[in-house]
Short mmCIF file of C-alpha atoms in Angstrom, two decimals:
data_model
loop_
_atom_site.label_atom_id
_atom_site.label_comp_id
_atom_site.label_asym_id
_atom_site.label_seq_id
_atom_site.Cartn_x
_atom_site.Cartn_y
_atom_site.Cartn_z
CA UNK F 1 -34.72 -50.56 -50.29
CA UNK F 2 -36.15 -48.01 -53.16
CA UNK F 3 -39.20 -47.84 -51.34
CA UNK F 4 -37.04 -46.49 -47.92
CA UNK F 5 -34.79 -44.57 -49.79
CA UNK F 6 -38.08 -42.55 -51.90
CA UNK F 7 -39.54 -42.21 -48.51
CA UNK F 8 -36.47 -40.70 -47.02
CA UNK F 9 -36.10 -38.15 -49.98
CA UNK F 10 -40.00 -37.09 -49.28
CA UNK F 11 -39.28 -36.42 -45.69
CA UNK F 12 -36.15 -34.54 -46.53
CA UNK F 13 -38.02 -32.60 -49.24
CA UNK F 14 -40.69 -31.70 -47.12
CA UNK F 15 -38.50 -30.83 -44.18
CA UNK F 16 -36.47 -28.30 -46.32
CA UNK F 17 -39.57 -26.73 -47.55
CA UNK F 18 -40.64 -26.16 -44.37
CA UNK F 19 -37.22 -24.35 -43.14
CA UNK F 20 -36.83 -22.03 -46.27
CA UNK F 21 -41.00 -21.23 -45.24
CA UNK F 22 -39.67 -20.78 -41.38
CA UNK F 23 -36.80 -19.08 -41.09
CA UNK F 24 -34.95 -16.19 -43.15
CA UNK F 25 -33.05 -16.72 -46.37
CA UNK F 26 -29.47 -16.05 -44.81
CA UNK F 27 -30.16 -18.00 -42.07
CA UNK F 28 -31.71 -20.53 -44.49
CA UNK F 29 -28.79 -20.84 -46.60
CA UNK F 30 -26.43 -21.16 -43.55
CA UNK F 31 -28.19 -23.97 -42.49
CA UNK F 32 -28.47 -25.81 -45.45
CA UNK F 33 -24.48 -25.41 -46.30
CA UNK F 34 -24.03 -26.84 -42.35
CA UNK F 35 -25.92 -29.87 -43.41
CA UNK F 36 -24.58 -30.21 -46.54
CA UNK F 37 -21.20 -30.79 -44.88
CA UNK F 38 -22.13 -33.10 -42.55
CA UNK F 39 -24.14 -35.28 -44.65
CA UNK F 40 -20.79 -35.43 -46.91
CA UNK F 41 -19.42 -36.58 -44.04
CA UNK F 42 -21.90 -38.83 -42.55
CA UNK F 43 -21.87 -40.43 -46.28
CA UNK F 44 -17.63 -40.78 -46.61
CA UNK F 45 -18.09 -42.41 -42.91
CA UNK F 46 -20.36 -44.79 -44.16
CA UNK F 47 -18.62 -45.50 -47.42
CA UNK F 48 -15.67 -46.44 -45.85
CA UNK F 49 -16.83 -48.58 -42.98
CA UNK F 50 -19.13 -50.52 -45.42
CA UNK F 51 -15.55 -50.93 -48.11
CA UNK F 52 -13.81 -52.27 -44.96
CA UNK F 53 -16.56 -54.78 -43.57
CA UNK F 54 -17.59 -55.75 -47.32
CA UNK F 55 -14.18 -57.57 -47.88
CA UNK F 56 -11.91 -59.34 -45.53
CA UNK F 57 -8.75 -58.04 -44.12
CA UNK F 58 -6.37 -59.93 -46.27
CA UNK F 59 -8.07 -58.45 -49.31
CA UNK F 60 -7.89 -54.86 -48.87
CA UNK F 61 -5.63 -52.86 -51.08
CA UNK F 62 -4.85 -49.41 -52.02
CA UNK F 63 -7.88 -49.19 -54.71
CA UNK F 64 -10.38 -50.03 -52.30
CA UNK F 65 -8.99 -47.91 -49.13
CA UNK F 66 -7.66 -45.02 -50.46
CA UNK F 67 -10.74 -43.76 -52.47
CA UNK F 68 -13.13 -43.51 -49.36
CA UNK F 69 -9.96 -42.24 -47.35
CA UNK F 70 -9.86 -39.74 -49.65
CA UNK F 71 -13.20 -38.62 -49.08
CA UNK F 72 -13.24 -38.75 -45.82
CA UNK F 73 -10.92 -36.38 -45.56
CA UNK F 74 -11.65 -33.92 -48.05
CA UNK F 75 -15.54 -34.03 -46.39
CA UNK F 76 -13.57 -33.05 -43.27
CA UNK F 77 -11.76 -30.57 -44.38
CA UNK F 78 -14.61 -29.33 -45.94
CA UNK F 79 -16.63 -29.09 -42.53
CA UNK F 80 -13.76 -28.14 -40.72
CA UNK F 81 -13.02 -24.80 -42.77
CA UNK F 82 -16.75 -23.98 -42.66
CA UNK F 83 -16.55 -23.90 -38.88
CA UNK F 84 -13.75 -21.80 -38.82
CA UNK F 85 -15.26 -19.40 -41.11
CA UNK F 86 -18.55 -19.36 -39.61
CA UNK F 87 -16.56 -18.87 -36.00
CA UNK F 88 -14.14 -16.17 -37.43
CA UNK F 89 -17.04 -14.33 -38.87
CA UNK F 90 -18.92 -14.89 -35.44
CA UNK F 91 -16.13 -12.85 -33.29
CA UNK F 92 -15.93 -10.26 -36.24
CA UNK F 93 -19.96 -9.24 -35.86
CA UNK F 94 -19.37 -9.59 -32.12
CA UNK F 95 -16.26 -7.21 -32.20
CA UNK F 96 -17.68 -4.18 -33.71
CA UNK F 97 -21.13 -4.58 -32.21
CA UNK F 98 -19.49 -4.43 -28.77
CA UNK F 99 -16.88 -1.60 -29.55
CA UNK F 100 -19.41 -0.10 -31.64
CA UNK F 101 -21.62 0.44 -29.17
CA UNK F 102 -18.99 1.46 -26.03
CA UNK F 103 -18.08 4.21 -28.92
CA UNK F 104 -21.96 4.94 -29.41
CA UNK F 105 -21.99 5.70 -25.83
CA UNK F 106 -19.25 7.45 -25.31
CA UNK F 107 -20.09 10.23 -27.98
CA UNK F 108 -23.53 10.24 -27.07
CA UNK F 109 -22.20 11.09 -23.11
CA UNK F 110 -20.25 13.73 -24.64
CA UNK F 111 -22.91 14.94 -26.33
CA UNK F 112 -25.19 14.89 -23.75
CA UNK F 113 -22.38 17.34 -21.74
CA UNK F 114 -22.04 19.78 -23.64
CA UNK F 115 -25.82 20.57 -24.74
CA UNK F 116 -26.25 20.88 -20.96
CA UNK F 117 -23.07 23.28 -20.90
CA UNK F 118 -24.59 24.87 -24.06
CA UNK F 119 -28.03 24.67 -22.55
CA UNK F 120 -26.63 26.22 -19.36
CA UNK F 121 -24.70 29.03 -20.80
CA UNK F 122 -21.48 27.64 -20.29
CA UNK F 123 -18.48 27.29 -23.22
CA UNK F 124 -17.65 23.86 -24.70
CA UNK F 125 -14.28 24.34 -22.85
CA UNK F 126 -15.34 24.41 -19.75
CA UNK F 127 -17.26 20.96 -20.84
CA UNK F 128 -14.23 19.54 -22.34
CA UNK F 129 -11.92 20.31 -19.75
CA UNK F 130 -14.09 18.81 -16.92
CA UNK F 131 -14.35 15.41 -19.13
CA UNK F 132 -10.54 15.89 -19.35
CA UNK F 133 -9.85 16.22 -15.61
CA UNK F 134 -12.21 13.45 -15.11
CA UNK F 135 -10.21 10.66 -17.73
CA UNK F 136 -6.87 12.21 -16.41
CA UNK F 137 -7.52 11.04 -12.99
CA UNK F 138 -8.59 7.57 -14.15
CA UNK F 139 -5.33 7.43 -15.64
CA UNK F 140 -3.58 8.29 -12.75
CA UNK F 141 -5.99 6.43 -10.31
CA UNK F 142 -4.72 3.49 -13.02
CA UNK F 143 -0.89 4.88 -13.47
CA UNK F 144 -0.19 4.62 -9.40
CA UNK F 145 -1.47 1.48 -9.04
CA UNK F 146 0.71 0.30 -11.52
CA UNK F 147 3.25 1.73 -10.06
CA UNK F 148 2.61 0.10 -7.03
CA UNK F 149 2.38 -3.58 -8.31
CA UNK F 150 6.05 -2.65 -9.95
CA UNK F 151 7.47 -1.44 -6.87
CA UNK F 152 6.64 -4.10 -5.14
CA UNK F 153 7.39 -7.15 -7.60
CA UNK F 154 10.68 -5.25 -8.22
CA UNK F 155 11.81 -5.46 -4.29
CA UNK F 156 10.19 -8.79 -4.30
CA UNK F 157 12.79 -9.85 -7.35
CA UNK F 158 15.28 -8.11 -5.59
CA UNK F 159 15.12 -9.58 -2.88
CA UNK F 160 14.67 -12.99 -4.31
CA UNK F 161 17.92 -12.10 -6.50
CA UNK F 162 20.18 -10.97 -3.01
CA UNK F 163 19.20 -14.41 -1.63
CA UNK F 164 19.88 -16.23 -4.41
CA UNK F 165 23.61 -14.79 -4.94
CA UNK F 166 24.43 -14.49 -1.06
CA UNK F 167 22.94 -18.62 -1.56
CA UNK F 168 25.34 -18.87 -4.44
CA UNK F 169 28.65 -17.11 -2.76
CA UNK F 170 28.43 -19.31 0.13
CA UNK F 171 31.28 -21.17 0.48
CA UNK F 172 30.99 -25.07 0.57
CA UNK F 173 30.93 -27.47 3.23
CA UNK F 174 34.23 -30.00 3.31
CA UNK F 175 32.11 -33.04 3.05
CA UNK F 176 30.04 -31.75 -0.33
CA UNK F 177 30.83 -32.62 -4.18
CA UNK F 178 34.30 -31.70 -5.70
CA UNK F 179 32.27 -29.53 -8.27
CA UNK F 180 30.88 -27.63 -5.52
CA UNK F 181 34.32 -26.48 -4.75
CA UNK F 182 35.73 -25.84 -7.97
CA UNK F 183 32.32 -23.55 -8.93
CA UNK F 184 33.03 -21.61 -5.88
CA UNK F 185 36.46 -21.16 -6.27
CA UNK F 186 35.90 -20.52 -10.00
CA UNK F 187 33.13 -17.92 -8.57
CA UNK F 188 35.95 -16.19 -5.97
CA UNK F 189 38.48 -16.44 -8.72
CA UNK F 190 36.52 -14.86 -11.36
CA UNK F 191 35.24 -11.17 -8.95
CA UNK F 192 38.89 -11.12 -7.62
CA UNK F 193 39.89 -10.74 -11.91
CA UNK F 194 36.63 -8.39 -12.04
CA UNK F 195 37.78 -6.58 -8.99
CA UNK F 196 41.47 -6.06 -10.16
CA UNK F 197 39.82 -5.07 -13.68
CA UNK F 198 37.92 -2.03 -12.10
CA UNK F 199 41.13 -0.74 -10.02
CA UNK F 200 42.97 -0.82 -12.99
CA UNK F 201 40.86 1.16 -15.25
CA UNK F 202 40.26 3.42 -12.05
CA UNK F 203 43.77 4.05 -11.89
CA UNK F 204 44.31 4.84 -15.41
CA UNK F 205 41.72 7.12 -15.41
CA UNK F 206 43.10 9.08 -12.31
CA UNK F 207 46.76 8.72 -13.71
CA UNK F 208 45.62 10.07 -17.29
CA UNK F 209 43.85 13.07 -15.03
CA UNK F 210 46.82 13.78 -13.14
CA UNK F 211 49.15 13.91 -16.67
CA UNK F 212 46.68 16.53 -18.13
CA UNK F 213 46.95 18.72 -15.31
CA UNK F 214 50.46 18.48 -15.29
CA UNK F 215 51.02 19.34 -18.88
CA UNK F 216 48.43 21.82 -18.26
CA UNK F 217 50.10 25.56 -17.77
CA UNK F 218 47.89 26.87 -14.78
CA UNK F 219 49.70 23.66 -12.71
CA UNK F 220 53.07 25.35 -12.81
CA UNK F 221 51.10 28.90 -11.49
CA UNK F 222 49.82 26.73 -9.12
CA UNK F 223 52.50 24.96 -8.13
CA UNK F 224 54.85 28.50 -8.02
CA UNK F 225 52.68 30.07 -6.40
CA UNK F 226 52.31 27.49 -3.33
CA UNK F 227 55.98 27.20 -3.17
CA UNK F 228 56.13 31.09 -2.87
CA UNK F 229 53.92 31.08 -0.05
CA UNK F 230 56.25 28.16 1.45
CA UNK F 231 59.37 30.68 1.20
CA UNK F 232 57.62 33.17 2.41
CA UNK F 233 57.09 31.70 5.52
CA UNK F 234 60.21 30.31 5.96
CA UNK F 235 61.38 33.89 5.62
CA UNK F 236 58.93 34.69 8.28
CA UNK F 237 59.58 31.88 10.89
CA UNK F 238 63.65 32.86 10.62
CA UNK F 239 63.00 36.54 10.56
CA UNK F 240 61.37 35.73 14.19
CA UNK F 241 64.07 33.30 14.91
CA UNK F 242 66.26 36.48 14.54
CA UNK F 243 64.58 38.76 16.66
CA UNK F 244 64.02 36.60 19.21
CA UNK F 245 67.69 35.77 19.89
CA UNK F 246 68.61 39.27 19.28
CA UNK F 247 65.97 40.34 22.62
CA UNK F 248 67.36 37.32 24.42
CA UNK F 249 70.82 38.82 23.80
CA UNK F 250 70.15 42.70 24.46
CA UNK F 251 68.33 41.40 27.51
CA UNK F 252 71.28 39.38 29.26
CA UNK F 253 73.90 42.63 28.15
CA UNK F 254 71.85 44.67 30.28
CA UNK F 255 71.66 42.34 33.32
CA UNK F 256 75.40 41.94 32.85
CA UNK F 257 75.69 45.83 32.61
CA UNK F 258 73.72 46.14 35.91
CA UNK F 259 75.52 43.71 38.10
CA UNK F 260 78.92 45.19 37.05
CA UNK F 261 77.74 48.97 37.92
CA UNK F 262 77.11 46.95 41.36
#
């Protein structure tokens, strides 16, 4: 058993040597924490498994399960937080070398523009405002398709919705539940309360209207002056009464005159 267990340690001793020879110290160092960790728990496996199978089952107790349980778990742990270190760090490097370099190309574009405006004898405004027009109509190449996809999931909703209620104020069949009923009735009950609500505030707003022009002064004007005008033409229409019957009179004295001189 010591001679398997020297022979092991050469080979891992030689291996390691081998690796820090190979590859680069960071990388080196990463790998050698990875292993570390998994050894641990390779190791806390095995210490556990061989606690368990050493003894029988009706002889295990808390001071020979916990202690390998323990370190299980902490190896675990251990392993587990290095992977989500390694991972986070991973994305980070990933992040800023991909924004990195879509910023890296994007001032290098603009650069390129205006040393060939510069080059050409043309101002950097004319340079900047033709990579303006160009990101304005991305955004509104973007901006009306967008408002196309709302338009149309809003009359699709809307239309779902208007089904839905006109589903929902249907009134139910005789032979359907008792709750069915009472929900629709509750339903007709509550929009005829809803509907008396809004003529009641729409009369009180109209009422309150009408009671501030009336206390109002230029109502009174108003009001005199349209009964003036009434008076006036009463005035008129029995003025004309007036004249009329005095032509019908004058008219039938002189026929009577003429048929006496007859």
């Amino acid at each position: 058993m010591a001679d398997i267990n020297l022979a092991f340690q050469g080979f891992i001793d030689s291996a390691l040597s081998y690796i820090s020879e190979t590859l680069p110290a960071p990388l080196y160092s990463f790998l050698i924490d990875a292993l570390s960790h998994c050894l641990a728990l390779f190791t806390a496996i095995c210490a556990l498994v061989t606690s368990l199978l050493s003894t029988s089952p009706f002889e295990w107790n808390a001071q020979k399960i916990l202690p390998p349980l323990i370190t299980l778990f902490a190896a675990y742990l251990a392993l587990l937080s290095f992977y989500r270190t390694t991972t986070w760090m991973l994305r980070t490097t990933v992040f800023f070398v991909k924004w990195g370099t879509i910023f890296g190309a994007l001032i290098a574009g603009v650069a390129l523009v205006m040393g060939n405006a510069h080059e050409h004898g043309l101002g950097n405004y004319d340079a900047m405002a033709g990579l303006g027009s160009i990101f304005l109509d991305l955004l509104r190449g973007k901006g009306r398709r967008a408002a196309a996809r709302a338009w149309a999931s809003g009359s699709r909703s809307h239309s779902r919705t208007s089904r839905t209620r006109g589903s929902e104020k249907r009134k139910p069949k005789p032979w359907e539940s008792f709750e069915q009923h009472r929900e629709w009735k509750y339903d007709e009950t509550q929009a005829e309360e809803d509907g008396a609500d809004a003529q009641k505030v729409i009369r009180d707003i109209l009422g309150g209207a009408g009671k501030l022009v009336k206390e109002s002064g230029w109502w009174n004007a108003v009001k005199g002056v349209m009964e003036g005008n009434a008076q006036a033409d009463a005035l008129d229409s029995d003025n004309k009464d007036g004249t009329k019957q005095h032509s019908r009179k004058s008219r039938s004295q002189t026929k009577a005159g003429g048929s006496r001189s007859r």
